[in-house]
Each structure stands twice: as structure tokens, then as C-alpha cells.
Tab-separated table of C-alpha atoms and ligand atoms in Angstrom:
chain	number	residue	atom	x	y	z
A	1	MET	CA	32.924	48.854	8.981
A	2	LYS	CA	35.843	46.477	8.558
A	3	GLU	CA	39.040	46.912	6.487
A	4	ILE	CA	39.290	43.667	4.472
A	5	PHE	CA	42.322	44.644	2.339
A	6	PRO	CA	44.539	47.742	2.580
A	7	GLY	CA	42.255	50.586	1.490
A	8	VAL	CA	39.195	48.349	0.967
A	9	TRP	CA	36.364	48.207	3.529
A	10	LYS	CA	33.200	46.219	3.974
A	11	LYS	CA	30.014	47.474	5.600
A	12	GLY	CA	27.324	44.809	5.523
A	13	ASP	CA	27.288	43.588	1.916
A	14	LYS	CA	28.811	46.798	0.585
A	15	ILE	CA	32.432	47.019	-0.556
A	16	LEU	CA	33.943	50.489	-0.162
A	17	THR	CA	37.043	52.493	-0.999
A	18	GLU	CA	37.939	55.845	0.556
A	19	ASN	CA	37.126	58.660	-1.858
A	20	LEU	CA	40.310	60.414	-3.008
A	21	VAL	CA	38.249	63.351	-4.343
A	22	LEU	CA	35.689	64.408	-1.744
A	23	GLY	CA	32.118	64.711	-3.004
A	24	SER	CA	32.973	63.385	-6.446
A	25	ARG	CA	31.318	60.370	-8.137
A	26	VAL	CA	32.698	58.564	-11.211
A	27	TYR	CA	29.861	56.297	-12.393
A	28	GLY	CA	26.860	57.226	-10.249
A	29	GLU	CA	28.052	55.155	-7.287
A	30	GLU	CA	26.709	55.759	-3.769
A	31	LEU	CA	28.805	57.856	-1.361
A	32	ILE	CA	28.799	56.985	2.335
A	33	ARG	CA	30.079	59.244	5.146
A	34	GLU	CA	31.385	57.656	8.311
A	35	LYS	CA	32.796	60.033	10.922
A	36	LYS	CA	34.969	62.401	8.870
A	37	THR	CA	35.718	60.013	6.008
A	38	GLU	CA	33.867	59.609	2.720
A	39	TYR	CA	33.680	56.226	1.019
A	40	ARG	CA	32.545	55.185	-2.486
A	41	VAL	CA	30.546	51.987	-2.898
A	42	TRP	CA	32.407	49.613	-5.241
A	43	ASN	CA	29.732	47.890	-7.341
A	44	PRO	CA	30.450	44.197	-8.100
A	45	TYR	CA	28.085	44.319	-11.086
A	46	ARG	CA	30.165	47.107	-12.638
A	47	SER	CA	33.711	46.079	-11.704
A	48	LYS	CA	35.371	42.646	-11.805
A	49	PRO	CA	37.761	43.006	-8.844
A	50	ALA	CA	34.740	44.028	-6.719
A	51	ALA	CA	32.898	40.946	-8.045
A	52	ALA	CA	35.872	38.776	-7.052
A	53	ILE	CA	35.949	40.359	-3.572
A	54	ALA	CA	32.191	39.814	-3.201
A	55	ARG	CA	32.764	36.158	-4.185
A	56	GLY	CA	35.319	35.793	-1.366
A	57	LEU	CA	38.714	36.621	-2.925
A	58	ARG	CA	41.527	36.178	-0.374
A	59	ASN	CA	44.471	37.720	-2.290
A	60	PHE	CA	44.154	41.331	-3.417
A	61	PRO	CA	47.679	42.753	-3.616
A	62	LEU	CA	46.949	46.417	-4.448
A	63	LYS	CA	48.348	48.851	-1.860
A	64	GLU	CA	48.970	52.532	-1.162
A	65	GLY	CA	51.758	54.009	-3.294
A	66	MET	CA	51.826	51.240	-5.925
A	67	LYS	CA	52.512	51.853	-9.613
A	68	VAL	CA	50.013	50.045	-11.839
A	69	LEU	CA	49.842	49.318	-15.572
A	70	TYR	CA	46.151	48.936	-16.467
A	71	LEU	CA	45.355	47.367	-19.872
A	72	GLY	CA	41.827	48.123	-21.143
A	73	ILE	CA	41.060	50.902	-18.663
A	74	ALA	CA	37.962	52.120	-20.608
A	75	SER	CA	36.449	55.220	-18.957
A	76	GLY	CA	37.935	54.437	-15.537
A	77	THR	CA	35.154	52.769	-13.510
A	78	THR	CA	37.394	50.144	-11.876
A	79	ALA	CA	40.496	52.335	-12.150
A	80	SER	CA	38.814	54.999	-10.001
A	81	HIS	CA	38.681	52.521	-7.090
A	82	PHE	CA	42.304	51.488	-7.742
A	83	SER	CA	43.078	55.237	-7.684
A	84	ASP	CA	41.411	55.532	-4.236
A	85	ILE	CA	43.494	52.609	-2.926
A	86	ILE	CA	46.933	53.653	-4.240
A	87	GLY	CA	46.386	57.276	-3.192
A	88	LYS	CA	48.379	60.347	-4.167
A	89	ASN	CA	51.766	58.586	-4.062
A	90	GLY	CA	50.724	55.874	-6.519
A	91	ALA	CA	50.161	55.999	-10.290
A	92	ILE	CA	48.002	54.141	-12.804
A	93	TYR	CA	49.177	54.025	-16.407
A	94	GLY	CA	45.910	53.329	-18.229
A	95	VAL	CA	46.118	51.879	-21.753
A	96	GLU	CA	42.964	52.065	-23.856
A	97	ILE	CA	42.393	51.624	-27.603
A	98	SER	CA	39.062	53.475	-27.847
A	99	GLU	CA	39.322	57.242	-28.357
A	100	ARG	CA	35.794	57.707	-27.047
A	101	SER	CA	36.625	55.966	-23.757
A	102	ILE	CA	39.883	57.916	-23.401
A	103	ARG	CA	37.935	61.175	-23.684
A	104	ASP	CA	35.743	60.155	-20.725
A	105	LEU	CA	38.791	58.855	-18.845
A	106	ASN	CA	40.560	62.206	-19.250
A	107	HIS	CA	37.913	63.905	-17.050
A	108	VAL	CA	38.361	61.279	-14.320
A	109	ALA	CA	42.169	61.508	-14.583
A	110	GLU	CA	42.177	65.307	-14.323
A	111	LYS	CA	40.230	65.239	-11.065
A	112	ARG	CA	42.178	62.399	-9.465
A	113	GLY	CA	45.764	63.249	-10.385
A	114	ASN	CA	47.117	59.679	-10.190
A	115	ILE	CA	45.800	58.241	-13.487
A	116	ILE	CA	47.794	58.691	-16.700
A	117	PRO	CA	45.626	57.912	-19.781
A	118	ILE	CA	47.454	56.313	-22.734
A	119	LEU	CA	45.671	55.988	-26.086
A	120	ALA	CA	47.331	52.838	-27.456
A	121	ASN	CA	46.923	49.191	-28.363
A	122	ALA	CA	47.934	46.909	-25.467
A	123	LYS	CA	49.264	44.453	-28.072
A	124	LYS	CA	52.029	46.969	-28.835
A	125	PRO	CA	53.829	47.765	-25.580
A	126	GLU	CA	56.654	49.286	-27.640
A	127	ASP	CA	54.293	52.244	-28.314
A	128	TYR	CA	54.319	53.189	-24.598
A	129	SER	CA	57.832	52.056	-23.771
A	130	TRP	CA	58.351	55.202	-21.619
A	131	VAL	CA	56.154	53.772	-18.829
A	132	GLU	CA	58.178	53.160	-15.633
A	133	PRO	CA	58.532	49.684	-14.031
A	134	VAL	CA	55.306	48.821	-12.176
A	135	ASP	CA	54.269	46.787	-9.116
A	136	LEU	CA	51.096	45.409	-10.701
A	137	VAL	CA	49.732	44.784	-14.195
A	138	TYR	CA	45.952	44.508	-14.532
A	139	GLN	CA	44.493	43.168	-17.783
A	140	ASP	CA	40.833	43.670	-18.667
A	141	ALA	CA	41.081	44.231	-22.434
A	142	ALA	CA	38.658	41.665	-23.800
A	143	THR	CA	40.544	40.202	-26.767
A	144	ASP	CA	41.117	36.645	-28.016
A	145	ASP	CA	44.794	36.880	-26.970
A	146	GLN	CA	44.330	38.246	-23.441
A	147	SER	CA	46.950	35.993	-21.862
A	148	GLU	CA	49.579	36.773	-24.489
A	149	ILE	CA	48.934	40.501	-23.923
A	150	ILE	CA	49.471	40.362	-20.162
A	151	ILE	CA	52.547	38.132	-20.561
A	152	ARG	CA	54.142	40.536	-23.031
A	153	ASN	CA	53.394	43.608	-20.944
A	154	ALA	CA	54.567	41.949	-17.733
A	155	GLU	CA	57.851	40.922	-19.377
A	156	ARG	CA	58.471	44.522	-20.313
A	157	PHE	CA	57.107	46.557	-17.385
A	158	LEU	CA	56.505	44.374	-14.317
A	159	LYS	CA	59.120	44.462	-11.543
A	160	PRO	CA	60.595	41.117	-10.403
A	161	LYS	CA	58.069	39.361	-8.092
A	162	GLY	CA	55.479	41.965	-9.127
A	163	PHE	CA	51.778	41.128	-9.222
A	164	ALA	CA	49.520	40.525	-12.215
A	165	ILE	CA	45.737	40.228	-12.345
A	166	ILE	CA	43.772	39.132	-15.400
A	167	SER	CA	40.056	38.913	-15.972
A	168	ILE	CA	39.578	36.029	-18.416
A	169	LYS	CA	36.462	36.442	-20.546
A	170	THR	CA	35.835	33.109	-22.240
A	171	ARG	CA	33.396	34.503	-24.796
A	172	SER	CA	36.093	36.800	-26.189
A	173	ILE	CA	38.431	33.849	-26.652
A	174	ASP	CA	36.037	31.256	-28.146
A	175	VAL	CA	32.241	31.323	-27.866
A	176	THR	CA	31.880	27.771	-29.133
A	177	ARG	CA	33.886	25.958	-26.420
A	178	PRO	CA	32.914	25.332	-22.785
A	179	PRO	CA	34.317	28.002	-20.386
A	180	ARG	CA	36.057	25.351	-18.237
A	181	GLU	CA	38.126	24.212	-21.211
A	182	ILE	CA	39.159	27.785	-21.997
A	183	TYR	CA	40.107	28.530	-18.379
A	184	ARG	CA	42.336	25.441	-18.394
A	185	GLN	CA	44.003	26.465	-21.656
A	186	GLU	CA	44.650	30.071	-20.534
A	187	LEU	CA	45.892	29.056	-17.076
A	188	ALA	CA	48.402	26.692	-18.697
A	189	LYS	CA	49.864	29.604	-20.712
A	190	LEU	CA	49.944	31.927	-17.699
A	191	GLU	CA	51.626	29.331	-15.478
A	192	ASN	CA	54.731	29.427	-17.656
A	193	HIS	CA	55.335	33.011	-16.574
A	194	PHE	CA	53.507	33.527	-13.298
A	195	GLN	CA	52.853	31.785	-10.035
A	196	ILE	CA	49.055	31.538	-9.738
A	197	LEU	CA	48.041	32.812	-6.292
A	198	GLU	CA	44.294	32.518	-6.684
A	199	LYS	CA	41.577	32.099	-9.301
A	200	ILE	CA	37.922	32.845	-8.833
A	201	GLU	CA	34.886	32.675	-11.128
A	202	LEU	CA	32.764	35.824	-11.167
A	203	ASP	CA	29.264	34.399	-11.672
A	204	PRO	CA	26.639	35.694	-10.934
A	205	TYR	CA	28.163	39.193	-11.262
A	206	GLU	CA	29.840	38.458	-14.640
A	207	LYS	CA	28.953	35.336	-16.566
A	208	ASP	CA	31.818	33.202	-17.940
A	209	HIS	CA	34.575	35.310	-16.392
A	210	MET	CA	37.416	34.289	-14.107
A	211	LEU	CA	39.734	36.640	-12.201
A	212	VAL	CA	43.249	35.276	-11.719
A	213	VAL	CA	45.721	36.824	-9.242
A	214	MET	CA	49.355	36.010	-10.017
A	215	ARG	CA	52.955	36.850	-9.177
A	216	LYS	CA	55.847	37.144	-11.602
A	217	LYS	CA	58.167	34.130	-11.327
B	301	SAM	C1	35.625	45.221	-20.379
B	301	SAM	S1	36.127	46.774	-20.959
B	301	SAM	C2	37.088	47.442	-19.614
B	301	SAM	C3	36.323	47.872	-18.400
B	301	SAM	C4	37.239	48.508	-17.349
B	301	SAM	N1	38.415	47.694	-17.135
B	301	SAM	C5	36.558	48.704	-16.019
B	301	SAM	O1	36.435	47.733	-15.261
B	301	SAM	O2	36.201	49.832	-15.703
B	301	SAM	C6	37.420	46.365	-22.099
B	301	SAM	C7	38.145	47.562	-22.659
B	301	SAM	O3	39.295	47.090	-23.362
B	301	SAM	C8	39.513	47.925	-24.480
B	301	SAM	N2	40.393	47.211	-25.430
B	301	SAM	C9	40.065	46.178	-26.257
B	301	SAM	N3	41.149	45.785	-26.970
B	301	SAM	C10	42.179	46.570	-26.573
B	301	SAM	C11	43.550	46.647	-26.931
B	301	SAM	N4	44.076	45.821	-27.852
B	301	SAM	N5	44.318	47.587	-26.330
B	301	SAM	C12	43.795	48.434	-25.402
B	301	SAM	N6	42.505	48.408	-25.023
B	301	SAM	C13	41.703	47.492	-25.584
B	301	SAM	C14	38.096	48.202	-24.987
B	301	SAM	O4	38.062	49.359	-25.797
B	301	SAM	C15	37.325	48.352	-23.673
B	301	SAM	O5	37.281	49.700	-23.258
């Protein structure tokens, strides 16, 4: 077992995070015990940051104690691993537009204690203006204006030199154009606001997706 990023381990091909809530699963993932610690297997077919790590990502800035604004948190599959990594001293403000998903997320949040569900539209950050300044903004709301959404939220909530991660889904932006062209167009917008630290395509785990790790300029 090797720690590849703070709070993220690798055992063979498996990516793991240390379970914050002993014995508890979030999406049917495998639990592994090693000495006295319990780990949850982070499935790259179910979660884009895990896909990026499986593809060889070198920059993953999430750490213990961080405050995170998560746009498009859904029912908390990926957020549960972020919650393991940031631990009890961190917090995830999870914005989600679907009431159904928020209901499922509420159960995960209750158990974990470091996820704050917010039923809102990520296009309207003024509706959750009470959120504190954060160390990282993560954007996985699949809309045709994904880049504009992360830029607007980062302007409002991200601390100076804070980190931002976006999962670009080309089919949400324009199904008719080649993915490469869309990546280029979105990266050009993002570069006006962020320093791009790394970009990585997620095939074969997620087709036509790219994860981009950035830092506020
Ligand atoms: C790909 S799913 C997120 C999966 C989740 N990030 C994970 O890895 O566990 C995209 C989510 O974004 C939400 N969404 C779409 N548009 C949104 C918006 N404008 N504001 C907030 N959430 C939005 C959808 O309801 C959906 O739950």
C-alpha cells in the first residue's frame, strides 16, 4: 500500500481513501481492512477524479482540513471520497439542482458530518452567498456553460491562489463538434482566470471527458 497523494492510497490497481465512517459504504464500493485502518475503493468508472488518478494524474491538490465548494455534487459518490480526504476539520459545500439527488445526499451528509448539501443552481452563486471562502472549487455540473460557471463561482468564493478542478464533458457543450476543438475552446476561456496545472483525458473510464486542475491567478 502506497500513499500517492495526501489521503489517497494505491494497492495494486486499486485507488483507496481512508473511510471516515467505519463500516459504512456510500455506493456499494469495496471496503478493505489493513492493520487497524479501513479503506474504501475509489472506482474510476464511477468517479472522474479517480479516473484521472488511474490515468496517471500528477497534481491532486485536495488535503486534510480543506474547505471545498462542489458544483454538481449529485448524491455524493465522488464527494464521499473528498470527505474521507479532508477529514473532520474540512468541509464540502455541495451545490446540486436536483431535489431527488439532494435527498440521497442528505443521508450521506448526515453520516459524514463534513458535507453541507445546498439545493441551488450553480449558475446563481448569489443564492448561496453565505458560503465561506474555500480552498478548492470542483465543477462537475454537466451544462453547456461549465467553464463560465466555475469562473463565476471561483471569483466569488475561491481564496487567492486557491485550486479549481473542472471535468469538461464535451457532449454537454456541443455534440456536433470534435472533442479536441471543444477542449481547446474551453481551455482558452479558463486560462484567462486560472493557471492550468494539468489536463488529462479520462478515456476509457469516461468517454469525451477531460479533467483540468488549475490555480487561481
Ligand atoms: C455528472 S453528475 C455529478 C456526479 C458527481 N459529481 C459525482 O461524481 O458523484 C452532474 C450533476 O450536476 C447537476 N447539475 C446540472 N446542472 C446544474 C446546475 N446548474 N446547478 C447545480 N447542479 C447541476 C445534475 O443534477 C447532476 O446531479
